[in-house]
Coordinates of C-alpha atoms and ligand atoms in Angstrom, one line a residue:
M1 CA 0.0 0.0 -0.1
P2 CA 1.4 3.6 -0.7
E3 CA 2.8 5.2 1.9
L4 CA 0.1 8.4 0.7
V5 CA -2.6 6.2 0.6
A6 CA -2.0 4.3 3.9
A7 CA -1.7 7.9 5.7
Q8 CA -5.4 9.0 3.9
I9 CA -6.7 6.0 5.5
A10 CA -5.4 7.2 8.6
A11 CA -6.4 10.1 8.6
G12 CA -9.9 9.4 8.0
E13 CA -9.4 7.5 11.4
V14 CA -7.9 10.4 13.1
I15 CA -8.5 13.4 11.3
E16 CA -12.2 13.5 10.8
R17 CA -12.7 17.4 11.2
P18 CA -11.1 21.0 11.3
A19 CA -11.3 20.7 15.2
A20 CA -9.3 17.1 14.8
V21 CA -6.3 18.7 13.2
L22 CA -6.4 21.2 16.2
K23 CA -6.7 19.2 18.7
E24 CA -3.4 17.3 17.8
L25 CA -1.4 19.9 17.0
L26 CA -2.2 21.5 20.5
E27 CA -1.1 18.2 22.1
N28 CA 1.8 18.1 20.2
A29 CA 2.7 21.7 21.1
F30 CA 1.8 20.8 25.0
D31 CA 3.5 17.2 24.4
A32 CA 6.9 19.7 23.5
G33 CA 6.4 21.9 26.8
A34 CA 5.0 25.1 25.1
Q35 CA 4.5 27.6 27.6
R36 CA 2.9 30.2 24.9
I37 CA 0.9 28.7 22.0
T38 CA -1.0 31.1 19.5
V39 CA -3.7 29.6 17.0
E40 CA -4.9 30.7 14.2
I41 CA -8.4 30.1 12.2
E42 CA -9.5 31.2 9.5
R43 CA -13.3 30.0 7.7
A44 CA -13.5 27.6 10.3
G45 CA -10.7 25.5 9.8
R46 CA -11.1 24.8 6.3
E47 CA -8.8 27.4 4.8
R48 CA -6.3 27.6 7.6
I49 CA -5.7 26.5 10.8
A50 CA -2.0 27.5 12.2
V51 CA -0.4 26.5 15.5
H52 CA 2.8 28.2 16.7
D53 CA 4.6 27.6 20.1
D54 CA 7.5 28.2 21.9
G55 CA 8.3 24.6 23.0
A56 CA 11.7 22.7 22.4
G57 CA 11.3 22.3 18.9
I58 CA 12.4 19.5 16.3
P59 CA 16.2 18.8 15.6
A60 CA 16.8 19.4 12.1
A61 CA 17.5 16.1 11.3
D62 CA 14.0 14.6 12.8
V63 CA 12.3 16.6 10.7
P64 CA 11.4 14.4 7.7
L65 CA 11.1 11.4 10.4
A66 CA 8.1 13.2 12.1
F67 CA 6.0 12.8 9.0
H68 CA 6.7 9.1 8.8
R69 CA 3.8 7.0 9.8
H70 CA 4.3 5.5 13.5
A71 CA 7.1 7.3 13.9
T72 CA 7.3 9.3 17.3
S73 CA 10.0 10.5 19.4
K74 CA 7.9 9.7 22.8
L75 CA 7.8 5.9 22.9
T76 CA 11.1 4.0 23.4
S77 CA 9.8 0.5 23.9
V78 CA 6.7 -1.2 23.8
D79 CA 6.5 -1.5 27.8
D80 CA 6.1 2.5 27.7
L81 CA 3.1 2.3 26.0
S82 CA 1.4 1.6 29.3
A83 CA 2.9 4.2 31.5
L84 CA 2.4 7.2 29.0
V85 CA 2.2 10.6 30.5
S86 CA 2.7 12.4 26.9
Y87 CA -0.6 13.0 24.6
G88 CA 1.1 11.5 21.4
F89 CA 1.8 8.0 21.3
R90 CA 1.3 6.9 18.0
G91 CA 3.0 8.9 15.7
E92 CA 0.3 9.2 13.0
A93 CA -1.0 12.7 13.5
L94 CA 1.4 14.7 11.3
P95 CA 1.6 12.3 8.3
A96 CA -2.3 12.0 8.6
I97 CA -2.8 15.8 8.5
A98 CA -0.5 16.0 5.6
A99 CA -2.0 13.5 3.9
A100 CA -5.3 15.4 4.0
A101 CA -4.6 19.0 3.3
G102 CA -3.9 20.8 0.1
S103 CA -0.5 21.5 1.7
L104 CA 1.2 21.9 5.5
R105 CA 4.4 23.9 6.4
L106 CA 6.0 22.7 9.9
T107 CA 9.1 25.3 10.9
T108 CA 11.0 24.4 13.6
R109 CA 14.1 25.2 15.8
T110 CA 15.2 23.7 18.7
A111 CA 17.0 26.4 21.1
D112 CA 20.7 25.3 20.5
A113 CA 20.0 25.5 16.6
A114 CA 21.4 28.2 14.7
A115 CA 18.7 28.4 12.2
A116 CA 15.0 26.8 11.6
C117 CA 14.2 24.2 9.9
E118 CA 11.2 24.3 7.3
I119 CA 9.4 21.2 5.5
E120 CA 6.4 21.5 3.5
F121 CA 4.0 19.5 2.0
E122 CA 1.7 19.8 -0.9
L123 CA -1.2 17.2 -1.2
G124 CA 0.7 14.8 0.6
R125 CA 4.3 15.0 -0.9
S126 CA 7.5 17.0 0.2
G127 CA 10.5 18.6 -1.5
G128 CA 12.3 17.8 1.7
P129 CA 13.7 20.2 4.8
Q130 CA 15.1 23.7 4.1
P131 CA 16.7 26.0 5.9
A132 CA 14.4 29.0 7.7
A133 CA 14.3 31.9 10.1
R134 CA 12.4 31.4 13.2
A135 CA 12.7 31.7 17.0
P136 CA 13.0 28.6 18.9
G137 CA 9.7 26.6 18.8
T138 CA 7.2 25.1 16.1
S139 CA 4.7 26.5 13.9
V140 CA 2.6 24.0 11.9
E141 CA 0.4 25.6 9.2
V142 CA -2.5 23.6 7.5
I143 CA -3.9 25.2 4.4
D144 CA -6.8 23.6 2.5
L145 CA -7.8 20.7 4.5
F146 CA -9.3 17.9 3.2
A147 CA -8.3 19.2 -0.2
G148 CA -8.0 16.2 -1.9
Q149 CA -10.6 14.3 -0.6
P150 CA -13.8 16.1 -1.8
A151 CA -16.1 13.5 0.0
R152 CA -15.2 14.3 3.1
R153 CA -15.0 17.7 2.7
A154 CA -18.9 17.5 1.9
F155 CA -19.3 15.7 4.8
L156 CA -18.7 18.4 7.4
A157 CA -21.0 20.2 9.2
G158 CA -21.7 23.6 8.4
A159 CA -19.0 26.5 9.1
R160 CA -20.9 27.3 12.5
A161 CA -20.9 23.8 13.7
E162 CA -17.2 23.4 12.6
R163 CA -16.3 26.9 14.3
A164 CA -17.8 25.6 18.0
A165 CA -15.7 22.5 17.6
L166 CA -12.8 24.0 17.0
L167 CA -13.4 26.2 19.9
R168 CA -14.5 23.4 21.9
A169 CA -10.9 21.7 21.1
A170 CA -9.0 24.8 22.3
G171 CA -11.5 25.5 25.2
D172 CA -10.4 21.7 26.4
A173 CA -6.9 22.7 25.9
V174 CA -7.1 25.7 28.4
L175 CA -9.2 23.8 30.9
A176 CA -6.7 20.7 31.0
N177 CA -3.5 22.7 30.6
P178 CA -4.3 25.9 32.7
D179 CA -0.9 26.8 33.3
R180 CA 0.0 27.6 29.6
S181 CA -1.1 30.6 27.7
L182 CA -3.3 29.9 24.9
R183 CA -4.5 32.7 22.4
V184 CA -7.0 31.9 19.3
V185 CA -7.4 34.2 16.6
L186 CA -10.7 33.2 14.5
D187 CA -11.1 35.3 11.7
G188 CA -9.3 38.2 13.1
R189 CA -11.1 38.2 16.3
T190 CA -9.8 36.6 19.8
P191 CA -12.6 34.6 21.4
L192 CA -10.3 33.2 23.4
E193 CA -7.1 34.0 25.6
H194 CA -6.1 32.4 28.4
T195 CA -2.7 33.9 30.3
P196 CA -2.1 32.1 33.6
S197 CA -0.6 35.4 35.0
D198 CA -3.5 37.0 35.0
A199 CA -5.9 37.1 37.9
L200 CA -9.7 37.8 38.5
Q201 CA -10.9 41.1 39.8
P202 CA -12.3 40.7 43.2
L203 CA -16.3 40.6 43.4
E204 CA -18.0 43.5 43.3
A205 CA -19.9 43.6 47.3
N206 CA -23.4 42.3 45.9
D207 CA -21.9 39.8 44.2
E208 CA -22.5 36.1 45.5
I209 CA -19.3 34.8 46.8
H210 CA -18.0 31.5 48.5
D211 CA -14.9 31.1 50.9
G212 CA -11.9 28.9 49.1
A213 CA -12.6 30.9 46.0
H214 CA -8.5 31.4 44.8
L215 CA -9.0 34.3 41.9
D216 CA -6.0 33.5 41.0
A217 CA -5.7 29.9 40.4
P218 CA -4.9 28.9 36.8
L219 CA -8.0 27.1 36.2
R220 CA -10.2 29.6 37.8
L221 CA -8.6 32.0 35.5
A222 CA -9.1 29.0 32.1
A223 CA -12.8 28.6 33.3
A224 CA -13.1 32.6 32.8
A225 CA -11.9 32.1 29.5
V226 CA -13.8 29.8 28.4
F227 CA -17.1 30.4 30.0
N228 CA -17.1 33.6 31.6
P229 CA -15.2 35.4 34.6
D230 CA -19.0 35.4 36.6
A231 CA -19.4 32.0 36.2
A232 CA -15.8 30.8 37.0
R233 CA -15.9 33.5 40.3
R234 CA -19.3 31.7 41.6
A235 CA -18.2 28.4 40.6
F236 CA -17.0 25.6 43.7
G237 CA -13.5 25.0 43.9
L238 CA -13.2 21.1 43.9
E239 CA -10.4 19.1 45.1
A240 CA -10.0 15.2 46.6
H241 CA -8.5 11.9 46.0
S242 CA -9.9 8.5 46.4
A243 CA -9.4 6.5 50.2
R244 CA -6.3 4.7 49.1
G245 CA -4.8 7.8 47.1
E246 CA -5.1 6.3 43.5
I247 CA -7.3 8.9 42.4
A248 CA -6.7 12.4 42.6
L249 CA -9.7 15.0 41.6
D250 CA -9.6 18.6 41.1
G251 CA -11.6 21.0 39.0
L252 CA -14.7 23.6 39.2
A253 CA -18.2 22.8 40.2
G254 CA -20.6 26.0 38.8
A255 CA -22.8 27.6 40.5
P256 CA -26.4 26.6 40.1
Q257 CA -27.2 29.5 38.2
D258 CA -24.5 28.8 35.6
A259 CA -26.3 25.6 34.4
R260 CA -27.4 25.3 30.5
R261 CA -30.2 23.3 28.8
T262 CA -27.5 21.5 26.7
R263 CA -24.2 19.7 28.3
D264 CA -21.8 22.3 26.4
R265 CA -20.6 23.4 30.0
L266 CA -19.8 20.0 31.3
R267 CA -16.5 18.9 31.0
L268 CA -14.4 16.1 32.1
F269 CA -10.7 15.2 31.9
V270 CA -8.7 12.1 32.7
N271 CA -5.4 12.6 32.9
G272 CA -5.5 15.6 30.7
R273 CA -7.1 13.9 27.7
P274 CA -10.7 15.4 27.7
V275 CA -13.2 12.7 27.7
N276 CA -16.6 11.5 26.8
D277 CA -18.0 9.3 29.2
R278 CA -21.1 9.1 30.0
R279 CA -21.1 7.1 33.3
L280 CA -19.1 10.1 34.9
A281 CA -21.0 12.9 33.3
F282 CA -23.9 11.4 34.8
A283 CA -22.1 11.3 38.1
V284 CA -21.4 15.0 38.1
Q285 CA -25.2 15.3 37.0
E286 CA -26.4 13.2 39.9
A287 CA -24.5 15.4 42.5
Y288 CA -26.3 18.3 41.1
R289 CA -29.9 16.7 41.5
D290 CA -31.3 18.4 44.4
W291 CA -30.2 21.7 43.0
L292 CA -31.1 21.7 39.0
G293 CA -34.0 21.1 37.3
S294 CA -34.5 17.9 35.0
G295 CA -32.9 19.0 31.6
E296 CA -30.6 21.4 33.2
F297 CA -26.9 20.8 32.8
P298 CA -24.5 22.5 35.2
L299 CA -21.1 24.1 34.4
A300 CA -18.2 21.6 35.6
V301 CA -15.0 21.0 35.2
V302 CA -13.5 17.6 36.6
R303 CA -10.2 16.8 36.1
L304 CA -9.4 13.0 37.4
R305 CA -5.9 11.6 37.5
V306 CA -5.3 8.2 37.9
P307 CA -2.1 5.9 37.4
P308 CA -1.0 5.4 33.8
D309 CA -2.1 1.8 34.1
A310 CA -5.2 2.2 36.0
V311 CA -6.5 3.6 32.2
D312 CA -7.1 2.6 28.8
V313 CA -6.9 6.0 26.4
N314 CA -6.7 3.8 23.7
V315 CA -10.6 2.8 22.8
H316 CA -11.1 5.4 20.4
P317 CA -8.7 6.6 17.7
A318 CA -9.7 10.3 18.6
K319 CA -9.0 9.0 22.4
A320 CA -12.6 10.5 23.7
E321 CA -13.2 7.5 25.4
V322 CA -11.5 6.1 28.5
K323 CA -11.9 2.6 30.5
L324 CA -11.2 2.8 33.8
R325 CA -10.2 0.0 35.8
D326 CA -11.9 1.2 38.8
P327 CA -15.2 3.2 37.2
D328 CA -17.0 2.8 40.5
A329 CA -14.4 4.3 42.5
A330 CA -14.2 7.4 40.0
F331 CA -18.0 7.7 40.2
S332 CA -18.5 7.9 43.9
L333 CA -15.4 10.3 44.5
L334 CA -16.9 12.4 41.9
Q335 CA -20.4 12.5 43.1
R336 CA -19.2 12.9 47.1
T337 CA -17.1 15.9 45.9
I338 CA -19.2 17.8 44.3
R339 CA -21.9 17.1 46.7
A340 CA -19.9 18.7 49.5
A341 CA -19.0 21.5 47.3
L342 CA -22.5 22.9 46.8
A343 CA -23.6 21.8 50.0
E344 CA -20.8 24.2 51.5
G345 CA -22.1 26.4 49.2
R346 CA -25.7 26.1 49.7
S347 CA -26.2 29.5 51.2
A348 CA -25.0 31.2 47.9
A349 CA -27.5 29.2 45.7
P350 CA -30.6 29.6 45.0
L351 CA -33.3 27.9 46.6
R352 CA -34.6 24.8 44.5
L353 CA -36.7 22.1 44.2
G354 CA -36.3 18.8 46.9
R355 CA -36.4 15.5 45.8
S356 CA -39.7 14.8 46.2
T357 CA -41.5 17.8 44.1
R358 CA -38.7 17.1 41.5
H359 CA -40.2 13.5 41.5
A360 CA -43.5 15.4 40.7
D361 CA -42.1 17.6 38.4
L362 CA -40.9 14.5 36.1
E363 CA -44.5 12.6 37.0
Y364 CA -46.4 15.5 35.4
A365 CA -44.3 15.7 32.2
A366 CA -46.9 16.4 29.4
D367 CA -47.1 13.3 28.0
Q368 CA -48.7 11.2 30.7
P369 CA -50.8 13.5 32.7
Q370 CA -52.3 10.8 34.6
Q371 CA -49.8 9.8 37.3
A372 CA -50.0 9.5 41.1
L373 CA -48.1 12.2 43.0
P374 CA -45.4 10.3 45.3
G375 CA -46.9 11.4 48.4
G376 CA -49.8 9.5 47.7
L377 CA -52.9 11.6 47.2
G378 CA -54.1 9.4 45.1
R379 CA -54.8 9.9 41.0
T380 CA -54.3 13.6 40.2
R381 CA -55.7 14.6 36.7
A382 CA -53.9 17.3 34.5
V383 CA -56.6 20.0 34.2
A384 CA -54.5 20.5 30.6
E385 CA -54.8 16.5 29.5
A386 CA -57.5 17.3 27.0
A387 CA -56.8 20.8 26.6
V388 CA -53.1 21.1 26.0
D389 CA -52.4 22.8 22.7
H390 CA -50.8 19.2 21.2
T391 CA -48.6 21.2 18.4
A392 CA -47.1 22.8 21.6
L393 CA -46.3 19.4 22.7
E394 CA -44.9 17.8 19.8
T395 CA -42.1 20.3 18.8
D396 CA -40.7 21.5 21.7
H397 CA -41.8 24.9 21.6
E398 CA -44.5 26.5 20.6
P399 CA -44.1 27.8 16.7
F400 CA -44.2 31.9 16.8
T401 CA -47.5 33.2 15.2
S402 CA -49.3 35.9 16.3
E403 CA -52.4 34.7 14.9
P404 CA -53.4 31.2 14.8
S405 CA -52.9 29.1 11.7
S406 CA -52.9 25.6 11.7
P407 CA -56.2 24.2 12.3
E408 CA -55.2 22.7 15.3
Q409 CA -54.4 26.2 16.6
R410 CA -57.4 27.6 15.7
R411 CA -59.5 25.1 18.0
P412 CA -60.9 27.5 20.9
Q413 CA -58.4 26.9 24.0
P414 CA -60.8 25.9 26.9
A415 CA -60.8 29.5 29.2
L416 CA -59.1 28.8 32.7
P417 CA -61.8 28.2 35.3
P418 CA -62.0 31.3 38.1
L419 CA -59.3 30.3 40.8
R420 CA -58.9 31.1 44.3
T421 CA -55.7 31.4 45.6
I422 CA -55.2 29.9 48.9
G423 CA -51.5 29.6 49.5
Q424 CA -48.0 28.0 48.4
L425 CA -46.8 24.8 48.3
H426 CA -42.6 24.1 48.4
R427 CA -42.4 27.4 47.6
T428 CA -42.9 26.0 43.8
F429 CA -47.0 25.8 43.2
I430 CA -49.7 28.1 44.1
I431 CA -52.7 26.4 46.0
A432 CA -55.8 27.6 44.5
E433 CA -59.4 26.4 44.9
G434 CA -61.0 26.1 41.2
P435 CA -65.0 24.9 40.4
A436 CA -64.0 21.2 40.8
G437 CA -61.5 21.0 43.3
L438 CA -57.9 21.5 44.1
V439 CA -55.9 23.0 41.6
L440 CA -51.8 23.5 42.0
V441 CA -50.4 26.0 39.6
D442 CA -46.4 25.5 38.8
Q443 CA -45.2 29.1 39.4
H444 CA -42.9 29.2 37.0
G445 CA -44.3 27.4 34.5
A446 CA -47.2 29.6 34.6
H447 CA -45.1 33.1 34.8
E448 CA -43.5 31.7 32.0
R449 CA -46.2 31.5 29.8
I450 CA -47.6 34.6 30.4
V451 CA -44.2 36.4 30.0
Y452 CA -43.8 34.7 26.7
E453 CA -47.0 35.4 25.3
R454 CA -46.1 39.3 26.5
L455 CA -43.4 38.7 24.4
L456 CA -44.7 38.0 21.1
Q457 CA -47.0 39.6 21.5
A458 CA -44.1 42.8 22.1
A459 CA -42.5 41.8 19.0
N460 CA -45.1 41.6 16.7
A461 CA -45.8 45.3 17.5
T462 CA -43.9 47.7 15.6
S463 CA -41.3 48.1 18.3
A464 CA -40.6 45.7 21.2
A465 CA -41.8 47.1 24.3
A466 CA -38.5 47.6 26.0
Q467 CA -37.5 48.8 29.6
P468 CA -34.1 50.7 30.0
L469 CA -31.5 49.7 32.8
L470 CA -30.3 52.5 34.8
T471 CA -26.8 51.6 34.5
P472 CA -26.0 49.8 31.3
I473 CA -24.4 45.9 32.2
L474 CA -21.2 45.0 30.7
L475 CA -21.1 41.3 30.3
T476 CA -18.3 39.3 28.9
L477 CA -19.7 36.8 26.5
D478 CA -18.4 32.7 26.5
A479 CA -16.0 32.2 23.8
D480 CA -18.6 30.1 21.6
E481 CA -21.5 32.9 22.6
A482 CA -19.0 35.5 21.0
V483 CA -18.3 33.9 17.7
H484 CA -22.2 34.0 17.3
W485 CA -22.6 37.0 18.3
N486 CA -24.4 38.4 14.9
T487 CA -27.1 36.0 14.8
T488 CA -27.6 36.5 18.7
A489 CA -27.4 40.1 18.3
E490 CA -30.5 39.8 15.9
Q491 CA -32.5 37.6 18.0
L492 CA -32.5 39.8 21.4
R493 CA -33.1 43.0 19.5
S494 CA -36.5 41.2 18.1
L495 CA -37.3 40.1 21.7
G496 CA -36.4 43.6 23.2
F497 CA -33.3 43.7 24.4
D498 CA -31.1 46.8 23.8
A499 CA -27.5 45.3 23.2
E500 CA -24.3 46.3 21.5
P501 CA -20.9 44.8 21.1
F502 CA -18.2 46.5 22.9
G503 CA -15.1 44.8 22.0
D504 CA -14.4 41.6 20.8
R505 CA -15.9 39.8 24.0
V506 CA -17.9 42.5 25.7
L507 CA -21.8 42.9 25.2
R508 CA -23.2 46.1 26.8
L509 CA -27.1 46.3 27.8
R510 CA -28.7 49.0 28.1
A511 CA -32.6 47.6 28.3
I512 CA -34.7 44.3 28.6
P513 CA -37.9 43.3 27.7
A514 CA -40.9 45.2 29.7
A515 CA -42.6 41.9 30.2
C516 CA -39.4 40.6 31.9
S517 CA -39.2 44.0 33.6
A518 CA -39.0 42.5 37.1
A519 CA -36.8 40.4 36.4
D520 CA -32.9 40.4 37.8
A521 CA -31.3 41.6 34.3
E522 CA -27.7 40.1 34.1
R523 CA -29.3 36.5 35.0
L524 CA -32.1 37.1 32.3
I525 CA -29.5 38.0 29.8
R526 CA -27.3 35.3 30.6
G527 CA -29.9 32.8 30.5
V528 CA -30.9 34.0 26.9
L529 CA -27.3 33.8 25.4
A530 CA -26.7 30.5 26.7
E531 CA -30.1 29.2 25.4
L532 CA -29.0 30.6 22.2
S533 CA -25.7 29.6 22.0
S534 CA -26.2 26.4 22.2
D535 CA -29.5 25.8 20.0
R536 CA -27.6 24.7 17.1
G537 CA -30.2 23.3 15.4
D538 CA -32.0 26.3 14.0
P539 CA -30.8 29.6 15.4
E540 CA -33.1 31.3 13.4
R541 CA -36.2 30.3 15.2
F542 CA -37.3 33.2 16.9
D543 CA -39.8 31.1 19.6
R544 CA -36.6 29.3 21.0
A545 CA -35.1 32.8 22.2
A546 CA -38.4 34.0 23.6
A547 CA -39.4 30.7 25.2
A548 CA -35.6 31.4 26.7
T549 CA -36.3 34.8 27.5
A550 CA -39.6 33.5 29.3
C551 CA -38.1 30.9 31.3
H552 CA -35.5 33.2 32.5
G553 CA -37.6 36.1 33.4
S554 CA -40.1 34.4 35.3
V555 CA -40.5 33.6 38.7
R556 CA -38.3 30.7 39.5
R557 CA -38.9 27.5 41.5
G558 CA -38.0 28.4 45.2
Q559 CA -39.1 31.9 45.7
A560 CA -41.9 32.8 48.1
L561 CA -44.5 34.5 46.8
D562 CA -47.1 37.0 48.8
Q563 CA -50.5 36.4 48.4
A564 CA -51.0 39.3 46.1
T565 CA -48.3 38.2 43.8
M566 CA -49.9 35.0 43.4
A567 CA -53.3 36.0 42.7
S568 CA -51.8 38.5 40.0
L569 CA -50.3 35.7 38.4
L570 CA -53.6 33.9 38.4
R571 CA -55.0 36.4 36.8
D572 CA -52.5 37.1 34.2
L573 CA -52.7 32.9 33.3
E574 CA -56.2 33.8 32.9
R575 CA -55.8 36.2 29.8
C576 CA -53.7 33.9 28.2
R577 CA -54.1 32.5 24.6
N578 CA -53.2 28.7 25.8
P579 CA -52.9 28.9 29.6
H580 CA -52.3 25.3 30.5
A581 CA -48.8 24.5 29.2
C582 CA -45.8 26.3 29.6
P583 CA -43.9 27.2 26.3
H584 CA -42.3 23.9 26.4
G585 CA -45.3 22.0 26.6
R586 CA -45.3 21.1 30.0
P587 CA -48.9 21.6 31.9
T588 CA -48.9 24.7 34.4
L589 CA -51.8 23.5 36.5
I590 CA -53.2 20.4 37.6
E591 CA -56.4 19.8 39.3
I592 CA -57.1 17.1 42.3
S593 CA -61.3 16.9 41.9
S594 CA -62.9 17.2 45.4
D595 CA -64.6 13.7 44.4
D596 CA -61.0 12.4 44.5
V597 CA -60.3 14.2 48.0
L598 CA -63.5 12.5 49.4
R599 CA -62.9 9.4 48.4
K600 CA -59.3 9.8 49.9
F601 CA -61.2 10.2 53.2
G602 CA -63.6 7.3 52.4
R603 CA -66.9 9.6 52.0
K604 CA -67.3 8.4 48.6
Ligands
ADP701 P1 3.2 11.7 18.2 O1 2.8 12.7 19.1 O2 2.0 10.6 18.3 O3 4.6 11.3 18.4 P2 2.8 13.0 15.9 O4 2.3 12.6 14.5 O5 1.9 14.0 16.6 O6 3.1 12.2 16.8 O7 4.1 13.9 15.9 C1 5.4 13.3 15.3 C2 6.8 13.4 16.4 O8 6.8 15.2 15.6 C3 6.4 14.0 17.7 O9 6.4 12.8 18.5 C4 7.5 14.7 17.8 O10 8.6 14.3 17.9 C5 7.8 15.8 16.8 N1 6.5 17.0 16.9 C6 5.3 17.6 16.7 N2 4.9 18.6 16.5 C7 5.9 18.8 17.8 C8 6.0 20.1 18.2 N3 4.8 21.2 18.1 N4 7.2 20.7 18.8 C9 8.1 19.8 19.0 N5 8.3 18.5 18.2 C10 6.7 18.2 17.1
MG702 MG1 0.8 14.0 18.6

C-alpha cells in the first residue's frame, strides 16, 4: 500500500474534521513543553489552521522523520505504552494531517540550533527540509484541509458547527493545561485568550461569593476565559482523592445559576485528556440533583488523575473514550466531592426543588398526565389533559405566530376556570381552589407562559417594548457566544433587548424586554445567551429565544410569593391564549378533584 494512501486511511480515522487537526497540533505543542501557544483559524478551519508554539522544537535531522507513520519521539519501548504521560504516542497525526491537507508547512527550531528548519507538503508530497528563520519553537500551518478528499469535505458540518467544535477543542486544551498561555484568533477576532498570570478582579460587594475561591488559580482563570469571569468566580473549587490515593480529582463545580439546557459546559478530563464518558457525566449530574431541575446541566470542570496503568485511553482513535480500571471509585469520588462543595456553598445557591417535588415534576410531564403524586394524594388529573395545545407538545416550543394559523391552533382553548388563591406549596406551587376542586399551579411554568405571550405580542408590535436599565450592564461573553454574536444580536433585538457589542468579547446591555421588567437583568441576559448559543439546530427560530427569555425572566421555583403576587399571577394566566401549558409544553397546572379528595377520606 503506497504510503500516501495508508496515511489518508489513517487520516480518515484520526482527522475527521478541522477540530481534530487543532486537537492534535495543540497536543503536540503541549508535549513539546510549550508555555505560549497561538492558534489562527480561518474559514472555520477549512482554509487555514496554524498553531505556533515556543516549545522544544524538533532537531533538523529528525524533521522528515516526524512525518513517517508510527514515527514518534515519545515511545522508546513497548512497555512505555502503559506508562504514558504525554499526549502523543502513535506517531500518526502529522503524516495524517499532511495527507489530508492541500498543503502543510512545519517550521521548527530547537533552542540550541543556529537556524530553523522548514518542511512543506503539497497534497501529501514534500521536497524535503529547507533552512528557515524562526525563534525556538514550532509552527504548523495547515492550508485547505481535505483538498484531496472532496467526499470528506462535503461531509463537514456547517461553518457554525465547525467553529463551535474548534473552540471546544481549544477550550478543552485550556482547561486541561491552565498553566500554559493560549490565544485563539478566529477570522481576525480573539474569542479565546488565556494567560495564567492574570488574576480575576475581586467580586463586587453584592456578588455572590463563597470561601476558598482563589481568584488567581490558573484553572479558575481558564474557566473565565472559556466560559465567563462571573461563572468562574461563582464556581466552587473541587479537590479530593480516593481513600487509597489512587484517584486524584480537581476542578470547578459551577453555581446552579450557571447551568444550561445542554451539556456544553460539562467538561471531563482523565489524565489531561478530554473524555466523553456518560457514566462520569451522570455522576456530576447526580451530584447536582437537588440544585437543578430536569433538563438543566451544570457548568463543571472535572479533572481526574489516575496512574497511567489504571486507564486505557486507546479505546478510540480520537481518544475521547476512556476505560477506567475502577469506574465505581471514580464515580463515587466525583459525586461525593461535588455534592460536598455544593452543600458548603448552599447559602449562595438559589433555593431549588427538593427531591420529592422534583420527582413530581417528572411525573406530570405532559405526555403522561395520568400519574399519582409520590405523596400518595391518589390519582391526579391534569386539567390540561384534553386542553393542552398538542402542537406545543410535539415540537419542543410553540411556533411563533400571533394569529393562529393551523386548524390545530385555531381550535378554541378552554378558558381557565376562576381560581381562588389559597397559599403556596414548597415555594413552587400555588395552591388554588377551582370549581372542580383543588388546583396546583406551577408558579414558574405559569409565569413563563405569561411572559412568553407578552414577548410574542410585543415583538409583533412595531417596536418591542423595552425597559431601559438605570445603568447599562457590561457582560463578558463565553467564547462560543462571542463567535455567534451576529445571529444572536438579531434575535435579542427582536425580543426587546437593547444590546450592542463593546469590543470582541463584551456586550453592553441597555434595556431588557418590558415583559421581564421584574427580572434580574444580568441573569436574564445570561440565560438567554446561553440558550441561544447552545441552539445548534435552528439558530433563526425566534420562538426558542422567546421561550428562553420567558424562562429566565420568570418567577423561579423556590421563590416565596405573597398572596397578592400569586393572585395577580393567576389573573394574568387567565388572560393567556394558552394558559394550560408552559412554552416548553409542560402543564402549568394540575387539578385534584373534590371527588378524589372525598374518596381518599372514605366519604365516597
Ligand atoms: P506523536 O505526537 O504521536 O508522537 P505526531 O505525528 O503528532 O505523533 O508527531 C510526530 C513527532 O513530531 C512527535 O513525536 C514529535 O517528536 C514531533 N513534533 C510534532 N509536533 C511538534 C511540536 N509542536 N514541537 C516539537 N515536536 C513536535
Ligand atoms: Mg501528536
